[in-house]
Tab-separated table of C-alpha atoms and ligand atoms in Angstrom:
chain	number	residue	atom	x	y	z
O	1	MET	CA	-0.049	0.187	-0.065
O	2	MET	CA	1.095	3.394	-1.089
O	3	SER	CA	1.226	5.620	1.490
O	4	VAL	CA	-1.654	8.925	0.382
O	5	HIS	CA	-0.698	11.936	0.557
O	6	LYS	CA	-2.675	14.740	1.830
O	7	ASN	CA	-4.639	18.255	1.038
O	8	PHE	CA	-3.018	21.550	3.459
O	9	ILE	CA	-5.120	23.317	4.889
O	10	GLY	CA	-5.846	25.861	7.958
O	11	GLY	CA	-1.316	24.062	8.478
O	12	SER	CA	-2.530	20.436	8.326
O	13	TRP	CA	-2.613	17.465	6.710
O	14	VAL	CA	-6.026	16.859	5.805
O	15	GLU	CA	-7.064	13.501	3.981
O	16	SER	CA	-10.033	13.247	2.537
O	17	ASP	CA	-12.670	9.563	0.861
O	18	LYS	CA	-11.504	9.420	-2.334
O	19	THR	CA	-8.114	9.716	-3.904
O	20	THR	CA	-6.541	9.663	-7.290
O	21	GLU	CA	-3.757	7.761	-8.749
O	22	ASN	CA	-1.439	10.225	-10.376
O	23	ILE	CA	-0.179	7.170	-13.588
O	24	ASN	CA	3.523	8.249	-15.445
O	25	PRO	CA	2.916	8.916	-18.755
O	26	SER	CA	5.702	7.554	-20.304
O	27	ASP	CA	5.220	4.024	-18.046
O	28	LEU	CA	1.525	3.363	-17.569
O	29	SER	CA	2.842	0.680	-14.968
O	30	ASP	CA	4.556	3.551	-12.837
O	31	VAL	CA	2.303	5.101	-10.247
O	32	VAL	CA	4.020	8.271	-9.567
O	33	GLY	CA	1.075	8.698	-6.078
O	34	VAL	CA	-1.825	8.649	-4.846
O	35	TYR	CA	-3.391	11.717	-3.839
O	36	SER	CA	-6.668	12.982	-1.755
O	37	ARG	CA	-8.865	14.729	-3.740
O	38	ALA	CA	-10.312	18.022	-1.315
O	39	ASN	CA	-14.243	18.221	-1.790
O	40	ASN	CA	-16.797	21.051	-1.382
O	41	ASP	CA	-16.749	21.438	2.658
O	42	GLN	CA	-13.052	21.072	2.533
O	43	THR	CA	-12.480	23.580	-0.074
O	44	ARG	CA	-14.504	25.924	2.012
O	45	GLN	CA	-12.202	25.373	5.037
O	46	ALA	CA	-9.347	26.348	3.933
O	47	ILE	CA	-10.025	29.469	2.413
O	48	ALA	CA	-11.977	30.204	5.846
O	49	ALA	CA	-8.297	29.462	7.052
O	50	ALA	CA	-6.550	31.360	4.094
O	51	LYS	CA	-9.043	34.658	5.073
O	52	GLU	CA	-8.812	34.752	8.827
O	53	ALA	CA	-5.105	34.245	8.829
O	54	PHE	CA	-5.152	37.599	5.669
O	55	LYS	CA	-6.233	39.388	8.990
O	56	THR	CA	-2.653	38.974	9.960
O	57	TRP	CA	-1.019	38.274	7.545
O	58	GLN	CA	-1.783	41.404	4.976
O	59	HIS	CA	0.406	43.481	7.859
O	60	THR	CA	3.305	41.315	8.098
O	61	THR	CA	6.599	42.891	7.333
O	62	PRO	CA	8.519	42.715	4.004
O	63	GLN	CA	11.208	41.247	5.740
O	64	GLN	CA	9.257	38.602	7.593
O	65	ARG	CA	7.178	37.458	3.189
O	66	PHE	CA	11.386	37.499	2.148
O	67	ASN	CA	12.047	34.682	4.654
O	68	VAL	CA	9.295	32.902	3.791
O	69	LEU	CA	9.841	32.597	-0.413
O	70	ASP	CA	13.856	32.516	-0.126
O	71	PHE	CA	14.102	29.675	1.902
O	72	VAL	CA	10.822	27.577	-0.246
O	73	GLY	CA	13.291	29.725	-3.755
O	74	SER	CA	17.503	27.935	-2.389
O	75	GLU	CA	14.951	24.795	-0.978
O	76	ILE	CA	13.085	24.505	-4.900
O	77	LEU	CA	16.932	25.030	-6.013
O	78	ALA	CA	19.282	22.838	-3.732
O	79	ARG	CA	16.959	19.227	-4.720
O	80	LYS	CA	16.208	20.412	-8.297
O	81	GLU	CA	17.361	17.059	-9.727
O	82	GLU	CA	15.643	15.619	-7.745
O	83	LEU	CA	11.819	17.613	-8.120
O	84	GLY	CA	12.986	18.165	-11.251
O	85	ARG	CA	12.757	13.571	-12.261
O	86	LEU	CA	9.363	14.036	-10.089
O	87	LEU	CA	8.414	16.251	-12.368
O	88	SER	CA	9.416	14.609	-15.038
O	89	ARG	CA	7.911	11.078	-14.730
O	90	GLU	CA	4.741	12.868	-13.595
O	91	GLU	CA	3.895	15.053	-16.211
O	92	GLY	CA	6.595	13.284	-19.051
O	93	LYS	CA	8.505	16.390	-19.769
O	94	ILE	CA	12.292	15.094	-20.105
O	95	LEU	CA	14.355	15.687	-17.411
O	96	ALA	CA	16.401	18.223	-19.325
O	97	GLU	CA	12.881	20.873	-19.416
O	98	GLY	CA	11.956	18.760	-16.106
O	99	ILE	CA	15.190	20.654	-14.416
O	100	THR	CA	15.515	23.807	-16.493
O	101	GLU	CA	11.810	24.442	-14.340
O	102	VAL	CA	12.336	23.280	-10.827
O	103	THR	CA	15.135	26.155	-11.519
O	104	ARG	CA	12.740	28.207	-12.791
O	105	ALA	CA	9.836	27.595	-10.344
O	106	GLY	CA	12.961	28.685	-7.734
O	107	GLN	CA	14.564	31.775	-9.244
O	108	VAL	CA	10.882	32.695	-9.726
O	109	PHE	CA	10.438	32.724	-5.597
O	110	LYS	CA	14.078	34.375	-5.098
O	111	PHE	CA	12.598	37.254	-7.566
O	112	PHE	CA	9.519	37.852	-5.398
O	113	ALA	CA	11.305	37.551	-2.084
O	114	GLY	CA	13.180	40.150	-3.114
O	115	GLU	CA	10.261	42.059	-4.663
O	116	ALA	CA	8.328	41.813	-1.363
O	117	LEU	CA	10.969	44.460	-0.035
O	118	ARG	CA	10.684	47.016	-3.228
O	119	THR	CA	7.746	47.655	-2.671
O	120	GLU	CA	7.081	50.810	-3.043
O	121	GLY	CA	4.348	53.871	-3.190
O	122	ASP	CA	4.408	57.489	-3.901
O	123	ILE	CA	3.584	61.104	-2.173
O	124	VAL	CA	2.714	63.309	-4.265
O	125	PRO	CA	1.352	67.255	-4.186
O	126	SER	CA	-2.036	67.778	-3.601
O	127	VAL	CA	-4.258	70.423	-5.020
O	128	ARG	CA	-5.890	71.784	-1.732
O	129	PRO	CA	-2.768	73.537	-0.189
O	130	GLY	CA	-2.110	71.868	3.740
O	131	VAL	CA	-3.520	68.406	2.856
O	132	SER	CA	-1.204	65.611	1.408
O	133	VAL	CA	-1.972	62.704	-0.601
O	134	GLU	CA	0.073	60.011	-0.637
O	135	VAL	CA	-0.831	56.750	-2.938
O	136	THR	CA	-0.087	52.728	-2.091
O	137	ARG	CA	-0.405	49.577	-2.209
O	138	GLU	CA	-2.437	47.300	-0.454
O	139	PRO	CA	-2.590	43.756	-1.481
O	140	LEU	CA	-5.952	41.993	-1.779
O	141	GLY	CA	-7.124	39.013	0.433
O	142	VAL	CA	-7.633	35.216	-0.388
O	143	ILE	CA	-6.692	34.638	-3.775
O	144	GLY	CA	-7.820	31.118	-5.926
O	145	VAL	CA	-3.901	29.755	-7.589
O	146	ILE	CA	-5.802	27.396	-10.856
O	147	THR	CA	-2.760	25.758	-12.818
O	148	PRO	CA	-2.690	23.345	-15.945
O	149	TRP	CA	-0.568	20.882	-16.106
O	150	ASN	CA	1.780	21.210	-18.490
O	151	PHE	CA	3.691	23.172	-16.127
O	152	PRO	CA	3.773	21.893	-12.782
O	153	ILE	CA	5.874	23.934	-10.897
O	154	ALA	CA	6.857	27.092	-12.545
O	155	VAL	CA	2.466	28.546	-13.388
O	156	PRO	CA	2.038	27.644	-9.337
O	157	ALA	CA	5.656	29.146	-8.476
O	158	TRP	CA	4.785	32.171	-10.279
O	159	LYS	CA	1.672	32.922	-9.364
O	160	ILE	CA	1.864	31.640	-5.161
O	161	ALA	CA	5.527	34.053	-4.804
O	162	PRO	CA	4.162	37.053	-6.037
O	163	ALA	CA	0.301	36.277	-4.394
O	164	LEU	CA	2.131	36.129	-1.058
O	165	ALA	CA	5.245	38.890	-1.515
O	166	TYR	CA	2.658	41.225	-2.374
O	167	GLY	CA	0.921	40.488	0.957
O	168	ASN	CA	-1.731	37.962	0.486
O	169	CYS	CA	-2.841	34.279	1.721
O	170	VAL	CA	-3.899	31.283	-1.509
O	171	VAL	CA	-5.957	28.623	-1.725
O	172	PHE	CA	-4.332	26.492	-4.448
O	173	LYS	CA	-5.677	24.002	-6.775
O	174	PRO	CA	-3.168	22.029	-8.917
O	175	ALA	CA	-4.495	20.572	-12.384
O	176	ASP	CA	-5.012	17.199	-11.439
O	177	LEU	CA	-2.785	15.379	-13.567
O	178	VAL	CA	0.156	16.553	-11.490
O	179	PRO	CA	-0.529	16.708	-7.870
O	180	GLY	CA	3.457	16.010	-7.300
O	181	CYS	CA	4.896	18.612	-8.424
O	182	ALA	CA	1.910	20.613	-6.391
O	183	SER	CA	2.090	18.517	-2.922
O	184	VAL	CA	6.424	18.421	-3.039
O	185	LEU	CA	6.531	22.517	-3.338
O	186	THR	CA	2.969	22.697	0.430
O	187	GLU	CA	5.208	20.616	1.426
O	188	ILE	CA	8.329	23.219	1.337
O	189	LEU	CA	5.239	25.336	2.462
O	190	SER	CA	4.808	24.034	5.398
O	191	ARG	CA	8.489	23.779	6.897
O	192	SER	CA	8.374	27.713	5.843
O	193	GLY	CA	7.872	30.406	8.715
O	194	LEU	CA	3.976	30.898	6.902
O	195	PRO	CA	2.044	31.576	9.698
O	196	GLU	CA	-1.182	28.883	9.219
O	197	GLY	CA	-4.053	29.516	6.873
O	198	VAL	CA	-1.876	31.772	4.500
O	199	PHE	CA	-0.623	28.882	2.157
O	200	ASN	CA	-3.709	25.744	1.942
O	201	LEU	CA	-3.312	22.587	-0.970
O	202	VAL	CA	-7.078	20.922	-2.518
O	203	MET	CA	-6.298	18.679	-4.268
O	204	GLY	CA	-9.510	17.079	-6.739
O	205	SER	CA	-11.638	17.889	-9.531
O	206	GLY	CA	-12.463	21.525	-11.440
O	207	SER	CA	-15.784	20.903	-11.062
O	208	GLU	CA	-16.396	20.489	-7.293
O	209	VAL	CA	-13.015	22.458	-5.702
O	210	GLY	CA	-12.472	24.585	-8.863
O	211	GLN	CA	-15.542	25.783	-9.410
O	212	SER	CA	-16.248	25.781	-4.869
O	213	ILE	CA	-13.348	28.776	-5.713
O	214	LEU	CA	-14.848	30.227	-7.873
O	215	GLU	CA	-18.313	30.424	-6.758
O	216	ASN	CA	-16.996	31.840	-2.904
O	217	PRO	CA	-17.605	35.420	-2.288
O	218	ASP	CA	-14.032	35.074	0.301
O	219	VAL	CA	-11.591	34.763	-1.956
O	220	THR	CA	-11.094	38.161	-3.588
O	221	ALA	CA	-8.640	37.338	-6.349
O	222	VAL	CA	-8.510	34.033	-9.682
O	223	THR	CA	-5.393	33.567	-10.970
O	224	PHE	CA	-5.746	31.081	-13.457
O	225	THR	CA	-3.007	29.396	-17.173
O	226	GLY	CA	-5.457	26.641	-18.855
O	227	SER	CA	-7.721	25.928	-21.377
O	228	VAL	CA	-9.681	29.034	-23.399
O	229	GLU	CA	-13.088	26.881	-22.335
O	230	THR	CA	-12.173	26.568	-18.653
O	231	GLY	CA	-11.457	30.500	-19.043
O	232	ARG	CA	-14.067	30.941	-20.062
O	233	ARG	CA	-16.461	29.810	-17.672
O	234	VAL	CA	-13.742	31.385	-14.828
O	235	ALA	CA	-14.747	34.989	-16.046
O	236	GLU	CA	-18.539	34.303	-16.352
O	237	ALA	CA	-18.604	33.217	-12.373
O	238	CYS	CA	-15.937	36.120	-11.479
O	239	ALA	CA	-17.361	38.856	-12.483
O	240	ALA	CA	-20.676	37.545	-11.839
O	241	ARG	CA	-19.673	38.572	-7.938
O	242	GLY	CA	-17.252	40.927	-8.871
O	243	ALA	CA	-13.617	39.037	-7.573
O	244	LYS	CA	-10.500	40.084	-9.957
O	245	PHE	CA	-9.547	38.300	-12.048
O	246	GLN	CA	-7.053	36.703	-14.297
O	247	LEU	CA	-6.776	34.250	-17.684
O	248	GLU	CA	-3.592	33.286	-18.940
O	249	MET	CA	-4.946	30.375	-21.652
O	250	GLY	CA	-4.420	28.821	-25.166
O	251	GLY	CA	-1.876	30.117	-28.619
O	252	LYS	CA	-1.654	28.892	-31.394
O	253	ASN	CA	1.867	31.579	-32.142
O	254	PRO	CA	2.748	32.153	-35.439
O	255	LEU	CA	6.863	31.839	-36.087
O	256	VAL	CA	7.300	33.552	-38.586
O	257	VAL	CA	10.607	32.553	-41.340
O	258	LEU	CA	11.404	34.774	-44.347
O	259	ASP	CA	14.169	34.145	-47.572
O	260	ASP	CA	16.372	35.909	-45.372
O	261	ALA	CA	16.783	33.580	-42.329
O	262	ASP	CA	19.607	31.904	-41.524
O	263	LEU	CA	18.060	28.007	-42.101
O	264	GLU	CA	19.832	26.477	-39.336
O	265	THR	CA	18.204	28.417	-36.315
O	266	ALA	CA	14.906	29.679	-38.221
O	267	VAL	CA	14.979	25.155	-38.220
O	268	GLU	CA	16.396	24.889	-34.743
O	269	CYS	CA	13.417	27.962	-33.776
O	270	ALA	CA	10.818	25.387	-34.884
O	271	VAL	CA	11.169	22.299	-33.591
O	272	ASN	CA	12.099	23.476	-29.808
O	273	GLY	CA	9.151	25.845	-30.303
O	274	ALA	CA	6.576	23.100	-31.908
O	275	PHE	CA	8.077	20.046	-30.393
O	276	PHE	CA	9.803	20.506	-26.878
O	277	SER	CA	8.037	19.889	-24.409
O	278	THR	CA	6.161	17.306	-26.684
O	279	GLY	CA	4.988	20.631	-28.467
O	280	GLN	CA	2.392	21.321	-24.794
O	281	ARG	CA	3.212	25.017	-24.723
O	282	CYS	CA	0.929	27.571	-24.704
O	283	THR	CA	3.839	28.924	-26.673
O	284	ALA	CA	4.287	27.100	-29.323
O	285	SER	CA	4.975	27.615	-32.601
O	286	SER	CA	2.331	25.233	-34.569
O	287	ARG	CA	2.416	27.983	-36.913
O	288	LEU	CA	4.881	27.701	-39.403
O	289	ILE	CA	5.327	31.087	-41.898
O	290	VAL	CA	7.305	30.902	-44.461
O	291	THR	CA	8.557	33.368	-47.002
O	292	ARG	CA	8.397	31.596	-50.980
O	293	ASP	CA	12.951	31.857	-51.688
O	294	ILE	CA	13.087	29.778	-48.671
O	295	HIS	CA	10.296	27.324	-48.055
O	296	ASP	CA	11.489	24.136	-49.733
O	297	ARG	CA	14.915	24.382	-48.692
O	298	PHE	CA	13.386	25.057	-44.513
O	299	VAL	CA	11.120	22.021	-44.980
O	300	ASP	CA	13.666	19.951	-46.277
O	301	ALA	CA	15.763	21.026	-43.682
O	302	LEU	CA	12.648	20.425	-40.082
O	303	THR	CA	11.766	17.236	-41.734
O	304	GLU	CA	15.785	15.507	-42.140
O	305	ARG	CA	16.239	17.318	-37.708
O	306	MET	CA	12.880	15.582	-37.231
O	307	LYS	CA	13.700	12.420	-38.344
O	308	GLY	CA	16.785	11.913	-35.960
O	309	LEU	CA	14.085	13.024	-32.703
O	310	VAL	CA	14.077	11.063	-30.011
O	311	VAL	CA	10.792	10.333	-28.640
O	312	ASP	CA	10.873	7.919	-25.617
O	313	ASN	CA	11.082	7.601	-21.858
O	314	ALA	CA	10.749	11.062	-19.912
O	315	LEU	CA	13.290	10.047	-17.553
O	316	LYS	CA	15.257	8.414	-20.503
O	317	GLU	CA	18.652	9.414	-21.568
O	318	GLY	CA	18.718	10.591	-25.365
O	319	THR	CA	15.112	11.291	-25.267
O	320	HIS	CA	13.912	14.605	-27.239
O	321	ILE	CA	10.076	14.263	-26.786
O	322	GLY	CA	8.405	12.582	-24.142
O	323	PRO	CA	4.929	11.039	-25.095
O	324	VAL	CA	1.894	12.805	-24.408
O	325	VAL	CA	0.522	13.302	-20.644
O	326	ASP	CA	-2.172	11.117	-21.433
O	327	GLN	CA	-5.283	9.792	-23.121
O	328	SER	CA	-7.096	12.055	-24.414
O	329	GLN	CA	-4.889	14.524	-24.982
O	330	PHE	CA	-3.419	12.177	-27.207
O	331	ASP	CA	-7.199	11.407	-29.046
O	332	GLN	CA	-7.052	15.055	-29.439
O	333	ASP	CA	-3.821	14.804	-31.002
O	334	LEU	CA	-4.954	12.254	-33.290
O	335	ASP	CA	-8.337	13.970	-33.940
O	336	TYR	CA	-6.177	17.239	-35.514
O	337	LEU	CA	-3.947	14.883	-37.546
O	338	ASN	CA	-7.043	13.628	-39.535
O	339	ILE	CA	-9.044	16.581	-39.416
O	340	GLY	CA	-5.175	18.509	-41.315
O	341	GLN	CA	-5.583	15.597	-43.994
O	342	GLU	CA	-9.492	15.831	-44.248
O	343	GLU	CA	-9.268	19.511	-44.739
O	344	GLY	CA	-6.566	18.397	-47.854
O	345	ALA	CA	-3.268	19.970	-46.025
O	346	ASN	CA	-0.759	17.583	-46.468
O	347	LEU	CA	1.803	15.238	-43.238
O	348	ALA	CA	5.056	15.636	-45.510
O	349	CYS	CA	6.242	14.106	-42.302
O	350	GLY	CA	5.487	12.002	-38.606
O	351	GLY	CA	1.943	11.849	-36.221
O	352	GLU	CA	2.929	7.939	-36.159
O	353	ARG	CA	2.403	5.906	-32.314
O	354	LEU	CA	4.719	4.550	-31.686
O	355	ASN	CA	5.383	1.213	-29.437
O	356	ARG	CA	8.295	1.278	-26.547
O	357	ASP	CA	10.348	-0.615	-23.918
O	358	THR	CA	7.763	1.223	-21.410
O	359	GLU	CA	4.134	1.342	-22.035
O	360	GLY	CA	2.636	4.963	-23.222
O	361	PHE	CA	1.235	7.664	-24.992
O	362	TYR	CA	5.020	8.759	-28.045
O	363	LEU	CA	3.600	10.350	-30.489
O	364	SER	CA	5.863	10.768	-33.941
O	365	PRO	CA	5.819	14.851	-33.844
O	366	ALA	CA	3.968	16.121	-36.471
O	367	LEU	CA	4.379	18.511	-39.353
O	368	PHE	CA	2.182	19.683	-41.403
O	369	THR	CA	3.218	20.984	-45.621
O	370	GLY	CA	0.160	22.923	-48.241
O	371	VAL	CA	-1.267	24.134	-44.944
O	372	LYS	CA	-3.997	28.210	-45.114
O	373	ASN	CA	-4.218	29.921	-42.854
O	374	SER	CA	-7.953	29.296	-42.623
O	375	MET	CA	-7.713	26.045	-41.683
O	376	ARG	CA	-8.502	24.483	-38.273
O	377	ILE	CA	-5.234	22.897	-37.962
O	378	ALA	CA	-3.977	26.303	-37.815
O	379	ARG	CA	-6.658	28.132	-36.288
O	380	GLU	CA	-7.419	25.704	-33.660
O	381	GLU	CA	-4.458	24.889	-31.017
O	382	ILE	CA	-4.056	21.372	-30.975
O	383	PHE	CA	-1.624	21.384	-27.132
O	384	GLY	CA	0.615	18.226	-29.264
O	385	PRO	CA	4.085	18.175	-31.689
O	386	VAL	CA	2.182	18.897	-34.010
O	387	ALA	CA	3.075	22.304	-36.699
O	388	ALA	CA	1.449	23.466	-40.461
O	389	VAL	CA	3.601	24.946	-42.813
O	390	ILE	CA	1.885	27.776	-43.909
O	391	PRO	CA	3.192	28.833	-47.529
O	392	VAL	CA	3.160	32.765	-48.096
O	393	LYS	CA	4.288	35.204	-51.477
O	394	ASP	CA	5.910	38.161	-48.666
O	395	TYR	CA	6.948	39.222	-46.120
O	396	GLU	CA	3.352	41.672	-45.555
O	397	GLU	CA	1.402	38.702	-46.283
O	398	ALA	CA	3.843	36.929	-43.380
O	399	LEU	CA	3.288	39.238	-40.895
O	400	ALA	CA	-1.166	38.902	-41.563
O	401	THR	CA	-0.830	35.644	-42.011
O	402	ALA	CA	1.119	35.560	-38.275
O	403	ASN	CA	-2.052	37.847	-36.974
O	404	ASP	CA	-4.760	36.593	-38.953
O	405	THR	CA	-6.058	34.191	-36.473
O	406	ASP	CA	-8.354	34.557	-32.797
O	407	TYR	CA	-4.644	33.969	-30.858
O	408	GLY	CA	-2.472	37.142	-29.087
O	409	LEU	CA	-0.075	35.014	-26.679
O	410	SER	CA	3.531	34.707	-28.566
O	411	SER	CA	5.528	35.139	-32.529
O	412	GLY	CA	8.077	35.003	-33.932
O	413	ILE	CA	10.108	35.573	-36.830
O	414	CYS	CA	13.132	34.503	-38.611
O	415	THR	CA	14.798	37.340	-40.735
O	416	THR	CA	18.802	38.356	-40.291
O	417	SER	CA	16.802	41.661	-41.368
O	418	LEU	CA	17.006	44.470	-38.934
O	419	LYS	CA	13.426	46.493	-40.598
O	420	TYR	CA	11.092	43.290	-41.014
O	421	ALA	CA	12.977	42.214	-37.131
O	422	SER	CA	11.736	45.891	-36.414
O	423	HIS	CA	8.217	46.065	-38.374
O	424	PHE	CA	7.865	42.552	-36.186
O	425	LYS	CA	8.153	43.955	-33.122
O	426	ARG	CA	5.872	46.549	-33.739
O	427	ASN	CA	2.858	44.433	-35.742
O	428	SER	CA	3.130	41.988	-34.082
O	429	GLU	CA	-0.850	41.137	-32.594
O	430	ALA	CA	0.874	39.107	-29.585
O	431	GLY	CA	2.056	40.612	-26.271
O	432	LEU	CA	5.178	38.094	-26.965
O	433	VAL	CA	7.575	38.318	-29.916
O	434	MET	CA	11.016	37.020	-30.240
O	435	VAL	CA	13.263	37.770	-32.692
O	436	ASN	CA	15.943	34.480	-34.514
O	437	LEU	CA	15.158	32.364	-30.756
O	438	PRO	CA	11.746	30.085	-30.177
O	439	THR	CA	7.617	31.316	-29.432
O	440	ALA	CA	8.169	28.556	-25.826
O	441	GLY	CA	11.073	29.787	-24.084
O	442	VAL	CA	10.249	33.086	-21.700
O	443	ASP	CA	12.447	34.855	-19.017
O	444	TYR	CA	11.162	34.646	-15.278
O	445	HIS	CA	11.949	37.980	-14.026
O	446	VAL	CA	9.306	40.140	-16.959
O	447	PRO	CA	6.150	40.378	-17.809
O	448	PHE	CA	4.734	37.560	-19.893
O	449	GLY	CA	1.841	37.593	-21.253
O	450	GLY	CA	-1.282	37.933	-23.935
O	451	ARG	CA	-3.254	39.942	-25.914
O	452	LYS	CA	-7.255	38.964	-27.699
O	453	GLU	CA	-8.284	35.292	-25.545
O	454	SER	CA	-4.548	34.376	-25.821
O	455	SER	CA	-5.287	36.309	-21.682
O	456	TYR	CA	-7.201	38.167	-19.360
O	457	GLY	CA	-5.877	41.272	-16.895
O	458	PRO	CA	-2.385	42.542	-15.793
O	459	ARG	CA	0.801	40.446	-17.376
O	460	GLU	CA	2.424	37.171	-15.158
O	461	GLN	CA	5.609	37.358	-14.054
O	462	GLY	CA	8.650	40.172	-13.258
O	463	ARG	CA	7.968	43.245	-11.155
O	464	TYR	CA	4.386	43.899	-13.528
O	465	ALA	CA	3.403	41.748	-11.240
O	466	ILE	CA	2.177	43.899	-8.905
O	467	GLU	CA	-1.335	45.359	-10.887
O	468	PHE	CA	-2.817	41.917	-10.329
O	469	TYR	CA	-2.089	40.456	-7.478
O	470	THR	CA	-2.547	43.880	-5.089
O	471	THR	CA	-5.334	47.295	-5.154
O	472	VAL	CA	-4.304	50.775	-5.100
O	473	LYS	CA	-5.088	52.286	-2.004
O	474	THR	CA	-4.494	57.173	-2.257
O	475	ALA	CA	-4.950	58.740	1.235
O	476	TYR	CA	-5.847	62.127	2.200
O	477	THR	CA	-4.433	63.612	5.126
O	478	LYS	CA	-4.363	67.195	6.560
O	479	PRO	CA	-1.992	67.141	9.484
O	480	LEU	CA	-4.567	69.513	12.280
L	501	LIG	C1	7.095	29.094	-21.983
L	501	LIG	O1	7.289	29.369	-22.560
L	501	LIG	O2	8.786	29.177	-21.342
L	501	LIG	O3	1.544	27.518	-20.252
L	501	LIG	C2	6.155	29.721	-20.681
L	501	LIG	C3	2.135	27.641	-20.700
L	501	LIG	C4	2.851	28.617	-20.224
L	501	LIG	C5	3.970	29.222	-20.629
L	501	LIG	C6	4.709	28.686	-20.981
L	501	LIG	N1	2.093	29.482	-18.952
L	501	LIG	O4	2.859	26.772	-21.419
């Protein structure tokens, strides 16, 4: 019998009636652990504990909050190999990517430890005589943190760290598929010196735990990363009761390759952006928009490079691409491979189910060519190792095609022309723009977020995170 990992509510580890098995997508016979599933009642208790804790936590000194976050960051960094392995085992990204993600999470905690010390305000002369005006920032209260499975530690880190840094309390609901990283992160937080109730973990379903967070009037704000469909539900529930919310959702990110691009750079950007992390990133390059003269050379070099990519167990040395995360995501990828062919696109490479030593959801990276931007495979987020080459005439058509999408998270261009690079940076309708770099893979200290249906609300990360996690107070004083 495996021991059951519990939820963390009001400073205590709490069991539930129901449990879930965390299965390794690289090896379906490997159970990573057994995890308690919180219910409605427990979610309510977690929110009540957070509300109570906020009374004192909001008045702690920046030094106290620095100490907590710095402790957490240091421990994550010191354990990056072990936690990276756990991450790769439960999510399926390769070990090197798992360790990189854990490192990023540690750095995010360190960054926000420093930010706790740097919270500032303004003193402004009043327009009235004898009056002074202070503009300060205050925490919001209880923050509901709802996170996706594809970044099981980095996304929780970049929501939890700023929430705590600015004096909020947290109720954290991780994605169902990845309770392992959430559990370890909670265990570290539980030893960090946080008073009870400041941070709570409630693992469980979106329909029960998630919904209860959204509807509870004591949850002041919700930060969410996940699908557009769920994001809409978050928006509706929060708007209905006037709660603040922030959404990071899908992408259909373009990578433009111009005739004057460095071919090797373009191929590496495409391979990394489209297929690494099994294409399961909202920043993935799923549309490769390629101008006429470089088109054939680019497709040939890319397919050649793709044939050398090893798809296998995420923990095995030499693997470039791990498995798809689960059966339903795998089915979705296969559906889109059929849809693309039915729409008349040419499946130039990959898209086959692969058998490996261990049973898992292995899919060879797939490339469609001859894709029109109006096809479903160019408009809908697939969230798998599938990319579409869209041929265009010139830069102007490439830019128009890149912007012709409902999404606007990340975009990239490969070119050696300063003129086109500069024009693209200014005119791309995306929150992130990359020049000669993959659309995915971002720094931890600068803002992250998109436009259109990709995002809603203030940016995450870096100094911009303060906009969501605090509210501004303007205080007028007339000394008598
Ligand atoms: C990255 O590309 O480095 O869910 C980060 C996602 C994003 C994070 C991407 N929220 O894919």
